[in-house]
Amino acid sequence: MLHPFAPKETPFGRPAARPGQGRIPLTVVTGFLGAGKTTLIRALLRSEAGARSALIVNEFGEIGIDDALLRTSDERTVLLGNGCVCCAASSDLHRTLRELFADRTRGQVPDFDRVIVETSGVADPTPVLQALATDRALAAQFALAGLVTVVDAVNASASARQPEWRKQVALADRIIVTKGDLAEPFVLERLGSMLDELAPHALRATAVAGDIDPRYVLAPGAEEMGRVTFAADAHDHDHDHNDHSGHHHDHHHSERYQTFTLTREAPIDWAVMQQALDTLSALVGPSLLRLKGFVRVRGRPGPVVVHRVQHLSHAPEELSAWPGEERTRLVVIGQDLDQAKVTALVEAVWAFDPGEGARHHV
């Protein structure tokens, strides 16, 4: 079925150069306790690229902005020294975002170009990802620009025992490794292997002395969008190996998170693709943590961007041009998923595509 926010006659909206164009980009920064999220965000807000940002933290008392505050930290909204805005988020992120947008419209807070959400160190980032899929007003105002996970190189082995750490990594679009200069080479090598298994499709960068290019944290440019969505394309030699049959190897991990890719060369009828995604969500339930990617829709010149978090679907968007190869490519992130069964299920629904000679591989 069509996404409930989408008119039937224009299910993808007007084609755009990049996902979320015309809406306020929202970047989620997550990471385990002590990973360095707050240090990284403070540096980001001081940078030219990070100016005109609104920051939402869900545990306001723990953030160490200190002297950058212009008003007392017991207020819900705090103005930062560079004109940015900081909000003390309640457990209802929907309400916080709506109020922040309304304050911006009324001129009660400085204007801002983007929102950064810092999650608690022990938080599951899934509810933040789901927020934009469940509130029509928010979906019209804000667009998810990515989930950035900060990983402490020194303490990663101990943190990896916690399910929250593993999920934060598995769901990431981009990963920032901190304290790499303090870690032994064998520790960094072991961390690299863990990240390869848990998040093979996430782009990865290392912060030097807590510093990183702000453009990596925030939404990338349109020319980078395809590479960020399918980060394995940027380093196929590391962990996106194909066997001789054309199937991707499954990425097994002791914590039962899996990431694999579904691809299809031929265009497909949108109704058939939508049915495949709906069927997959219905049958695998919460085991499907996230699905994102491009769909080559028959009769449309650009790719349709899809994004699901568990059973919730973000409104599909059509891009005006392909950022890479013109083929359907879907990244599936799950827990306790059976790749062979997921593949068979999707292929079975794709077989109903009315197109002549529709060929695909997974």
mmCIF file of C-alpha atoms in Angstrom:
data_model
loop_
_atom_site.group_PDB
_atom_site.id
_atom_site.type_symbol
_atom_site.label_atom_id
_atom_site.label_comp_id
_atom_site.label_asym_id
_atom_site.label_seq_id
_atom_site.Cartn_x
_atom_site.Cartn_y
_atom_site.Cartn_z
ATOM 1 C CA MET A 1 0.000 0.000 0.000
ATOM 2 C CA LEU A 2 1.022 3.639 -0.393
ATOM 3 C CA HIS A 3 2.601 5.414 2.521
ATOM 4 C CA PRO A 4 -0.250 7.110 4.441
ATOM 5 C CA PHE A 5 1.394 10.518 4.025
ATOM 6 C CA ALA A 6 1.626 10.258 0.230
ATOM 7 C CA PRO A 7 -1.162 11.336 -2.191
ATOM 8 C CA LYS A 8 -2.137 8.486 -4.476
ATOM 9 C CA GLU A 9 -1.523 10.477 -7.656
ATOM 10 C CA THR A 10 2.021 11.520 -6.605
ATOM 11 C CA PRO A 11 3.267 8.850 -4.218
ATOM 12 C CA PHE A 12 6.891 10.054 -4.366
ATOM 13 C CA GLY A 13 6.402 13.796 -4.284
ATOM 14 C CA ARG A 14 8.234 16.141 -6.632
ATOM 15 C CA PRO A 15 11.651 14.753 -7.715
ATOM 16 C CA ALA A 16 14.470 16.305 -5.693
ATOM 17 C CA ALA A 17 18.239 16.490 -6.065
ATOM 18 C CA ARG A 18 18.748 14.866 -2.673
ATOM 19 C CA PRO A 19 16.572 13.168 -0.051
ATOM 20 C CA GLY A 20 14.772 15.573 2.253
ATOM 21 C CA GLN A 21 15.366 18.638 0.090
ATOM 22 C CA GLY A 22 13.241 21.551 1.297
ATOM 23 C CA ARG A 23 12.976 20.202 4.835
ATOM 24 C CA ILE A 24 15.186 20.743 7.878
ATOM 25 C CA PRO A 25 17.849 18.001 8.050
ATOM 26 C CA LEU A 26 17.982 16.088 11.333
ATOM 27 C CA THR A 27 21.137 14.217 12.297
ATOM 28 C CA VAL A 28 21.087 11.736 15.180
ATOM 29 C CA VAL A 29 24.368 11.370 17.103
ATOM 30 C CA THR A 30 24.505 8.313 19.314
ATOM 31 C CA GLY A 31 27.225 6.355 21.063
ATOM 32 C CA PHE A 32 27.920 4.562 24.304
ATOM 33 C CA LEU A 33 28.753 6.248 27.597
ATOM 34 C CA GLY A 34 32.052 8.109 27.461
ATOM 35 C CA ALA A 35 32.515 7.717 23.699
ATOM 36 C CA GLY A 36 32.959 11.466 23.218
ATOM 37 C CA LYS A 37 29.616 12.538 21.734
ATOM 38 C CA THR A 38 29.413 15.783 23.690
ATOM 39 C CA THR A 39 33.019 16.760 22.916
ATOM 40 C CA LEU A 40 32.426 16.127 19.238
ATOM 41 C CA ILE A 41 29.164 18.096 19.210
ATOM 42 C CA ARG A 42 30.700 21.051 21.057
ATOM 43 C CA ALA A 43 33.418 21.249 18.398
ATOM 44 C CA LEU A 44 30.797 20.920 15.696
ATOM 45 C CA LEU A 45 28.718 23.821 17.064
ATOM 46 C CA ARG A 46 31.809 26.036 17.171
ATOM 47 C CA SER A 47 32.576 25.344 13.509
ATOM 48 C CA GLU A 48 31.326 27.346 10.546
ATOM 49 C CA ALA A 49 29.576 24.276 9.122
ATOM 50 C CA GLY A 50 27.803 23.573 12.419
ATOM 51 C CA ALA A 51 26.593 27.112 13.067
ATOM 52 C CA ARG A 52 22.846 27.749 12.895
ATOM 53 C CA SER A 53 22.147 24.345 14.431
ATOM 54 C CA ALA A 54 19.549 23.331 16.973
ATOM 55 C CA LEU A 55 20.765 20.733 19.449
ATOM 56 C CA ILE A 56 18.424 18.402 21.310
ATOM 57 C CA VAL A 57 19.800 16.331 24.176
ATOM 58 C CA ASN A 58 17.620 13.805 25.903
ATOM 59 C CA GLU A 59 19.463 13.956 29.238
ATOM 60 C CA PHE A 60 20.124 17.631 29.611
ATOM 61 C CA GLY A 61 21.770 17.460 33.006
ATOM 62 C CA GLU A 62 24.604 15.327 31.660
ATOM 63 C CA ILE A 63 25.779 17.513 28.800
ATOM 64 C CA GLY A 64 28.957 19.488 29.437
ATOM 65 C CA ILE A 65 28.396 22.691 27.484
ATOM 66 C CA ASP A 66 28.979 24.800 30.605
ATOM 67 C CA ASP A 67 30.400 28.190 29.691
ATOM 68 C CA ALA A 68 28.874 28.140 26.216
ATOM 69 C CA LEU A 69 25.421 28.647 27.712
ATOM 70 C CA LEU A 70 23.989 32.131 27.722
ATOM 71 C CA ARG A 71 21.051 31.250 29.924
ATOM 72 C CA THR A 72 20.664 28.895 32.848
ATOM 73 C CA SER A 73 20.488 25.195 32.122
ATOM 74 C CA ASP A 74 17.211 24.752 33.987
ATOM 75 C CA GLU A 75 15.304 26.277 31.078
ATOM 76 C CA ARG A 76 13.950 24.019 28.395
ATOM 77 C CA THR A 77 15.498 26.053 25.591
ATOM 78 C CA VAL A 78 19.017 27.428 25.956
ATOM 79 C CA LEU A 79 20.769 29.825 23.587
ATOM 80 C CA LEU A 80 24.383 28.957 22.851
ATOM 81 C CA GLY A 81 27.173 31.442 22.316
ATOM 82 C CA ASN A 82 27.195 31.111 18.522
ATOM 83 C CA GLY A 83 23.447 31.618 18.147
ATOM 84 C CA CYS A 84 22.649 27.929 18.153
ATOM 85 C CA VAL A 85 19.777 26.560 20.199
ATOM 86 C CA CYS A 86 19.905 23.754 22.755
ATOM 87 C CA CYS A 87 16.763 21.993 23.971
ATOM 88 C CA ALA A 88 16.185 19.734 26.930
ATOM 89 C CA ALA A 89 14.246 16.955 25.249
ATOM 90 C CA SER A 90 11.486 15.158 27.045
ATOM 91 C CA SER A 91 10.875 11.499 26.373
ATOM 92 C CA ASP A 92 8.445 12.687 23.701
ATOM 93 C CA LEU A 93 10.759 13.716 20.882
ATOM 94 C CA HIS A 94 7.729 14.468 18.722
ATOM 95 C CA ARG A 95 6.588 17.197 21.096
ATOM 96 C CA THR A 96 10.074 18.652 21.493
ATOM 97 C CA LEU A 97 10.553 18.940 17.729
ATOM 98 C CA ARG A 98 7.103 20.460 17.213
ATOM 99 C CA GLU A 99 7.699 23.052 19.946
ATOM 100 C CA LEU A 100 11.150 23.870 18.604
ATOM 101 C CA PHE A 101 9.777 24.393 15.097
ATOM 102 C CA ALA A 102 6.967 26.584 16.471
ATOM 103 C CA ASP A 103 9.442 28.663 18.508
ATOM 104 C CA ARG A 104 11.510 29.150 15.354
ATOM 105 C CA THR A 105 8.443 30.258 13.385
ATOM 106 C CA ARG A 106 7.468 32.759 16.107
ATOM 107 C CA GLY A 107 10.990 34.104 16.336
ATOM 108 C CA GLN A 108 11.371 33.023 19.961
ATOM 109 C CA VAL A 109 14.638 31.214 19.209
ATOM 110 C CA PRO A 110 17.306 32.019 16.614
ATOM 111 C CA ASP A 111 16.680 30.647 13.161
ATOM 112 C CA PHE A 112 18.415 27.334 12.502
ATOM 113 C CA ASP A 113 19.287 25.306 9.423
ATOM 114 C CA ARG A 114 19.503 21.833 10.953
ATOM 115 C CA VAL A 115 18.763 19.797 14.061
ATOM 116 C CA ILE A 116 21.218 17.543 15.870
ATOM 117 C CA VAL A 117 19.777 15.023 18.326
ATOM 118 C CA GLU A 118 22.192 13.637 20.915
ATOM 119 C CA THR A 119 20.880 10.438 22.454
ATOM 120 C CA SER A 120 21.669 9.099 25.886
ATOM 121 C CA GLY A 121 24.711 6.833 26.024
ATOM 122 C CA VAL A 122 22.587 3.798 26.855
ATOM 123 C CA ALA A 123 19.700 4.651 24.522
ATOM 124 C CA ASP A 124 18.340 2.570 21.692
ATOM 125 C CA PRO A 125 18.280 5.027 18.744
ATOM 126 C CA THR A 126 15.347 3.274 17.092
ATOM 127 C CA PRO A 127 12.598 5.516 18.586
ATOM 128 C CA VAL A 128 14.369 8.601 17.240
ATOM 129 C CA LEU A 129 14.479 7.047 13.770
ATOM 130 C CA GLN A 130 10.808 6.142 14.059
ATOM 131 C CA ALA A 131 9.681 9.627 15.085
ATOM 132 C CA LEU A 132 9.721 11.041 11.560
ATOM 133 C CA ALA A 133 7.734 8.098 10.234
ATOM 134 C CA THR A 134 4.858 8.404 12.702
ATOM 135 C CA ASP A 135 4.102 12.139 12.738
ATOM 136 C CA ARG A 136 2.843 13.704 9.517
ATOM 137 C CA ALA A 137 3.614 17.262 10.613
ATOM 138 C CA LEU A 138 7.174 16.369 11.569
ATOM 139 C CA ALA A 139 7.719 14.490 8.307
ATOM 140 C CA ALA A 140 6.742 17.639 6.411
ATOM 141 C CA GLN A 141 9.202 19.781 8.398
ATOM 142 C CA PHE A 142 12.182 17.521 9.134
ATOM 143 C CA ALA A 143 14.121 14.913 7.152
ATOM 144 C CA LEU A 144 16.480 12.327 8.615
ATOM 145 C CA ALA A 145 20.013 13.153 7.458
ATOM 146 C CA GLY A 146 21.614 10.134 9.056
ATOM 147 C CA LEU A 147 22.471 8.243 12.206
ATOM 148 C CA VAL A 148 26.056 8.897 13.336
ATOM 149 C CA THR A 149 27.482 6.531 15.969
ATOM 150 C CA VAL A 150 30.525 7.534 18.017
ATOM 151 C CA VAL A 151 32.725 4.590 19.066
ATOM 152 C CA ASP A 152 35.413 4.767 21.752
ATOM 153 C CA ALA A 153 38.390 2.768 20.450
ATOM 154 C CA VAL A 154 39.912 2.219 23.892
ATOM 155 C CA ASN A 155 36.810 0.849 25.606
ATOM 156 C CA ALA A 156 35.032 -0.735 22.650
ATOM 157 C CA SER A 157 35.806 -4.316 23.665
ATOM 158 C CA ALA A 158 34.161 -3.829 27.054
ATOM 159 C CA SER A 159 31.276 -1.763 25.627
ATOM 160 C CA ALA A 160 30.604 -4.403 22.971
ATOM 161 C CA ARG A 161 29.238 -6.697 25.671
ATOM 162 C CA GLN A 162 26.258 -4.345 25.977
ATOM 163 C CA PRO A 163 23.362 -4.855 23.542
ATOM 164 C CA GLU A 164 22.786 -1.085 23.333
ATOM 165 C CA TRP A 165 26.329 -0.555 22.005
ATOM 166 C CA ARG A 166 25.909 -3.252 19.381
ATOM 167 C CA LYS A 167 22.598 -1.876 18.206
ATOM 168 C CA GLN A 168 23.925 1.678 18.001
ATOM 169 C CA VAL A 169 26.709 0.412 15.742
ATOM 170 C CA ALA A 170 24.530 -1.907 13.658
ATOM 171 C CA LEU A 171 22.049 0.855 12.803
ATOM 172 C CA ALA A 172 24.650 3.494 11.930
ATOM 173 C CA ASP A 173 24.899 5.289 8.609
ATOM 174 C CA ARG A 174 28.258 6.758 9.593
ATOM 175 C CA ILE A 175 30.684 5.769 12.367
ATOM 176 C CA ILE A 176 33.217 8.016 14.076
ATOM 177 C CA VAL A 177 36.019 6.275 15.977
ATOM 178 C CA THR A 178 37.411 8.350 18.857
ATOM 179 C CA LYS A 179 40.528 7.937 21.030
ATOM 180 C CA GLY A 180 42.264 6.004 18.279
ATOM 181 C CA ASP A 181 45.544 7.708 19.197
ATOM 182 C CA LEU A 182 45.290 6.159 22.689
ATOM 183 C CA ALA A 183 44.629 2.596 21.542
ATOM 184 C CA GLU A 184 47.179 -0.089 20.782
ATOM 185 C CA PRO A 185 47.393 -1.226 17.122
ATOM 186 C CA PHE A 186 45.997 -4.689 17.940
ATOM 187 C CA VAL A 187 43.033 -3.035 19.695
ATOM 188 C CA LEU A 188 42.276 -0.938 16.615
ATOM 189 C CA GLU A 189 42.554 -4.019 14.414
ATOM 190 C CA ARG A 190 40.113 -5.929 16.605
ATOM 191 C CA LEU A 191 37.725 -2.962 16.630
ATOM 192 C CA GLY A 192 37.893 -2.767 12.849
ATOM 193 C CA SER A 193 36.873 -6.408 12.589
ATOM 194 C CA MET A 194 33.932 -5.856 14.940
ATOM 195 C CA LEU A 195 32.735 -2.864 12.946
ATOM 196 C CA ASP A 196 33.163 -4.752 9.675
ATOM 197 C CA GLU A 197 30.821 -7.451 10.952
ATOM 198 C CA LEU A 198 28.274 -5.295 12.733
ATOM 199 C CA ALA A 199 28.069 -2.392 10.272
ATOM 200 C CA PRO A 200 29.600 -3.355 6.923
ATOM 201 C CA HIS A 201 27.622 -0.686 5.061
ATOM 202 C CA ALA A 202 28.412 2.257 7.337
ATOM 203 C CA LEU A 203 31.000 4.825 6.344
ATOM 204 C CA ARG A 204 33.773 5.085 8.912
ATOM 205 C CA ALA A 205 36.095 7.910 9.935
ATOM 206 C CA THR A 206 38.485 8.565 12.819
ATOM 207 C CA ALA A 207 38.416 11.706 14.928
ATOM 208 C CA VAL A 208 41.906 13.086 15.548
ATOM 209 C CA ALA A 209 42.202 14.484 19.087
ATOM 210 C CA GLY A 210 38.407 14.664 19.152
ATOM 211 C CA ASP A 211 38.298 16.634 15.894
ATOM 212 C CA ILE A 212 36.617 15.625 12.635
ATOM 213 C CA ASP A 213 35.436 17.353 9.497
ATOM 214 C CA PRO A 214 31.955 18.694 10.420
ATOM 215 C CA ARG A 215 30.690 17.814 6.955
ATOM 216 C CA TYR A 216 31.098 14.140 7.795
ATOM 217 C CA VAL A 217 28.824 14.432 10.828
ATOM 218 C CA LEU A 218 26.173 16.476 9.079
ATOM 219 C CA ALA A 219 24.291 15.584 5.920
ATOM 220 C CA PRO A 220 26.633 14.909 2.993
ATOM 221 C CA GLY A 221 26.264 16.621 -0.341
ATOM 222 C CA ALA A 222 24.109 15.144 -3.055
ATOM 223 C CA GLU A 223 27.150 13.707 -4.825
ATOM 224 C CA GLU A 224 28.020 11.747 -1.662
ATOM 225 C CA MET A 225 24.502 10.526 -0.943
ATOM 226 C CA GLY A 226 24.762 7.243 -2.801
ATOM 227 C CA ARG A 227 28.096 6.431 -1.205
ATOM 228 C CA VAL A 228 26.769 7.114 2.283
ATOM 229 C CA THR A 229 23.606 5.112 1.749
ATOM 230 C CA PHE A 230 25.635 2.191 0.491
ATOM 231 C CA ALA A 231 28.948 2.720 2.200
ATOM 232 C CA ALA A 232 30.252 -0.713 1.209
ATOM 233 C CA ASP A 233 30.518 0.636 -2.342
ATOM 234 C CA ALA A 234 33.286 2.924 -1.112
ATOM 235 C CA HIS A 235 35.406 0.039 0.145
ATOM 236 C CA ASP A 236 34.185 -3.140 -1.504
ATOM 237 C CA HIS A 237 37.557 -4.789 -1.041
ATOM 238 C CA ASP A 238 37.119 -4.746 2.716
ATOM 239 C CA HIS A 239 33.745 -6.279 3.369
ATOM 240 C CA ASP A 240 31.332 -6.496 0.456
ATOM 241 C CA HIS A 241 32.577 -9.656 -1.188
ATOM 242 C CA ASN A 242 30.630 -11.517 -3.855
ATOM 243 C CA ASP A 243 30.894 -15.229 -4.489
ATOM 244 C CA HIS A 244 30.841 -16.763 -7.938
ATOM 245 C CA SER A 245 27.082 -17.226 -7.870
ATOM 246 C CA GLY A 246 26.459 -13.471 -7.589
ATOM 247 C CA HIS A 247 25.115 -13.684 -4.034
ATOM 248 C CA HIS A 248 26.462 -11.538 -1.235
ATOM 249 C CA HIS A 249 28.007 -13.388 1.683
ATOM 250 C CA ASP A 250 26.033 -13.070 4.882
ATOM 251 C CA HIS A 251 27.710 -11.100 7.665
ATOM 252 C CA HIS A 252 27.450 -13.221 10.801
ATOM 253 C CA HIS A 253 28.191 -11.835 14.214
ATOM 254 C CA SER A 254 28.085 -13.395 17.615
ATOM 255 C CA GLU A 255 25.470 -10.870 18.705
ATOM 256 C CA ARG A 256 23.085 -12.009 15.952
ATOM 257 C CA TYR A 257 22.923 -8.757 13.977
ATOM 258 C CA GLN A 258 22.967 -9.221 10.217
ATOM 259 C CA THR A 259 23.445 -6.829 7.320
ATOM 260 C CA PHE A 260 23.036 -7.842 3.712
ATOM 261 C CA THR A 261 22.023 -6.318 0.408
ATOM 262 C CA LEU A 262 19.186 -7.079 -1.996
ATOM 263 C CA THR A 263 19.737 -5.935 -5.589
ATOM 264 C CA ARG A 264 17.743 -5.999 -8.796
ATOM 265 C CA GLU A 265 18.870 -4.830 -12.224
ATOM 266 C CA ALA A 266 15.521 -4.516 -14.023
ATOM 267 C CA PRO A 267 12.984 -1.812 -13.149
ATOM 268 C CA ILE A 268 9.999 -2.893 -11.089
ATOM 269 C CA ASP A 269 6.403 -1.811 -10.703
ATOM 270 C CA TRP A 270 6.108 0.330 -7.573
ATOM 271 C CA ALA A 271 3.035 -1.526 -6.306
ATOM 272 C CA VAL A 272 4.951 -4.815 -6.447
ATOM 273 C CA MET A 273 7.938 -3.363 -4.599
ATOM 274 C CA GLN A 274 5.673 -1.812 -1.989
ATOM 275 C CA GLN A 275 3.959 -5.157 -1.501
ATOM 276 C CA ALA A 276 7.322 -6.887 -1.080
ATOM 277 C CA LEU A 277 8.386 -4.409 1.608
ATOM 278 C CA ASP A 278 5.035 -4.610 3.395
ATOM 279 C CA THR A 279 5.119 -8.414 3.346
ATOM 280 C CA LEU A 280 8.665 -8.482 4.662
ATOM 281 C CA SER A 281 7.799 -6.107 7.513
ATOM 282 C CA ALA A 282 4.706 -8.102 8.414
ATOM 283 C CA LEU A 283 6.383 -11.504 8.452
ATOM 284 C CA VAL A 284 9.714 -10.758 10.133
ATOM 285 C CA GLY A 285 8.322 -8.203 12.600
ATOM 286 C CA PRO A 286 10.765 -6.469 14.961
ATOM 287 C CA SER A 287 13.646 -8.571 13.650
ATOM 288 C CA LEU A 288 13.834 -6.108 10.751
ATOM 289 C CA LEU A 289 15.623 -3.215 12.433
ATOM 290 C CA ARG A 290 16.145 -1.034 9.381
ATOM 291 C CA LEU A 291 15.830 -1.149 5.598
ATOM 292 C CA LYS A 292 17.060 1.625 3.320
ATOM 293 C CA GLY A 293 17.962 2.057 -0.281
ATOM 294 C CA PHE A 294 17.128 2.988 -3.854
ATOM 295 C CA VAL A 295 14.413 1.412 -6.010
ATOM 296 C CA ARG A 296 14.492 1.481 -9.807
ATOM 297 C CA VAL A 297 10.787 2.053 -10.466
ATOM 298 C CA ARG A 298 9.389 1.371 -13.902
ATOM 299 C CA GLY A 299 8.444 4.576 -15.691
ATOM 300 C CA ARG A 300 10.382 6.893 -13.338
ATOM 301 C CA PRO A 301 13.693 8.444 -14.445
ATOM 302 C CA GLY A 302 15.223 8.762 -10.986
ATOM 303 C CA PRO A 303 15.544 6.362 -8.069
ATOM 304 C CA VAL A 304 12.927 6.181 -5.346
ATOM 305 C CA VAL A 305 14.490 6.362 -1.888
ATOM 306 C CA VAL A 306 12.918 4.041 0.681
ATOM 307 C CA HIS A 307 13.567 3.864 4.407
ATOM 308 C CA ARG A 308 11.921 1.668 7.013
ATOM 309 C CA VAL A 309 12.550 1.279 10.721
ATOM 310 C CA GLN A 310 11.029 -1.994 11.905
ATOM 311 C CA HIS A 311 7.383 -1.880 10.773
ATOM 312 C CA LEU A 312 7.297 1.885 10.172
ATOM 313 C CA SER A 313 7.867 3.363 6.727
ATOM 314 C CA HIS A 314 9.100 6.839 5.878
ATOM 315 C CA ALA A 315 7.388 8.452 2.894
ATOM 316 C CA PRO A 316 9.206 7.438 -0.314
ATOM 317 C CA GLU A 317 11.010 10.168 -2.247
ATOM 318 C CA GLU A 318 12.059 10.297 -5.886
ATOM 319 C CA LEU A 319 15.422 11.803 -6.808
ATOM 320 C CA SER A 320 15.953 13.713 -10.029
ATOM 321 C CA ALA A 321 19.084 11.718 -10.904
ATOM 322 C CA TRP A 322 20.815 8.499 -9.944
ATOM 323 C CA PRO A 323 23.885 8.966 -7.702
ATOM 324 C CA GLY A 324 25.387 5.736 -9.015
ATOM 325 C CA GLU A 325 24.382 2.598 -10.895
ATOM 326 C CA GLU A 326 20.777 2.493 -12.054
ATOM 327 C CA ARG A 327 19.599 -0.554 -10.169
ATOM 328 C CA THR A 328 17.539 -1.370 -7.100
ATOM 329 C CA ARG A 329 19.705 -1.789 -4.045
ATOM 330 C CA LEU A 330 18.307 -2.308 -0.548
ATOM 331 C CA VAL A 331 20.377 -2.612 2.616
ATOM 332 C CA VAL A 332 18.711 -4.841 5.219
ATOM 333 C CA ILE A 333 19.761 -4.584 8.874
ATOM 334 C CA GLY A 334 18.236 -7.099 11.246
ATOM 335 C CA GLN A 335 18.540 -9.217 14.332
ATOM 336 C CA ASP A 336 18.095 -12.977 14.157
ATOM 337 C CA LEU A 337 17.146 -12.707 10.490
ATOM 338 C CA ASP A 338 17.553 -15.641 8.119
ATOM 339 C CA GLN A 339 19.040 -14.124 4.968
ATOM 340 C CA ALA A 340 18.021 -17.046 2.762
ATOM 341 C CA LYS A 341 14.391 -16.819 3.922
ATOM 342 C CA VAL A 342 14.291 -13.026 3.502
ATOM 343 C CA THR A 343 15.734 -13.378 0.007
ATOM 344 C CA ALA A 344 13.220 -16.062 -0.954
ATOM 345 C CA LEU A 345 10.336 -14.011 0.429
ATOM 346 C CA VAL A 346 11.273 -10.860 -1.484
ATOM 347 C CA GLU A 347 11.952 -12.807 -4.679
ATOM 348 C CA ALA A 348 8.569 -14.524 -4.418
ATOM 349 C CA VAL A 349 6.759 -11.173 -4.349
ATOM 350 C CA TRP A 350 8.989 -9.671 -7.039
ATOM 351 C CA ALA A 351 7.964 -12.566 -9.288
ATOM 352 C CA PHE A 352 4.530 -10.935 -9.582
ATOM 353 C CA ASP A 353 6.040 -7.948 -11.368
ATOM 354 C CA PRO A 354 4.129 -7.489 -14.636
ATOM 355 C CA GLY A 355 7.219 -6.342 -16.562
ATOM 356 C CA GLU A 356 8.445 -8.577 -19.354
ATOM 357 C CA GLY A 357 11.762 -10.277 -18.752
ATOM 358 C CA ALA A 358 12.259 -8.782 -15.301
ATOM 359 C CA ARG A 359 15.499 -10.259 -14.064
ATOM 360 C CA HIS A 360 17.104 -9.746 -10.703
ATOM 361 C CA HIS A 361 19.644 -11.162 -8.328
ATOM 362 C CA VAL A 362 20.211 -10.906 -4.595
#
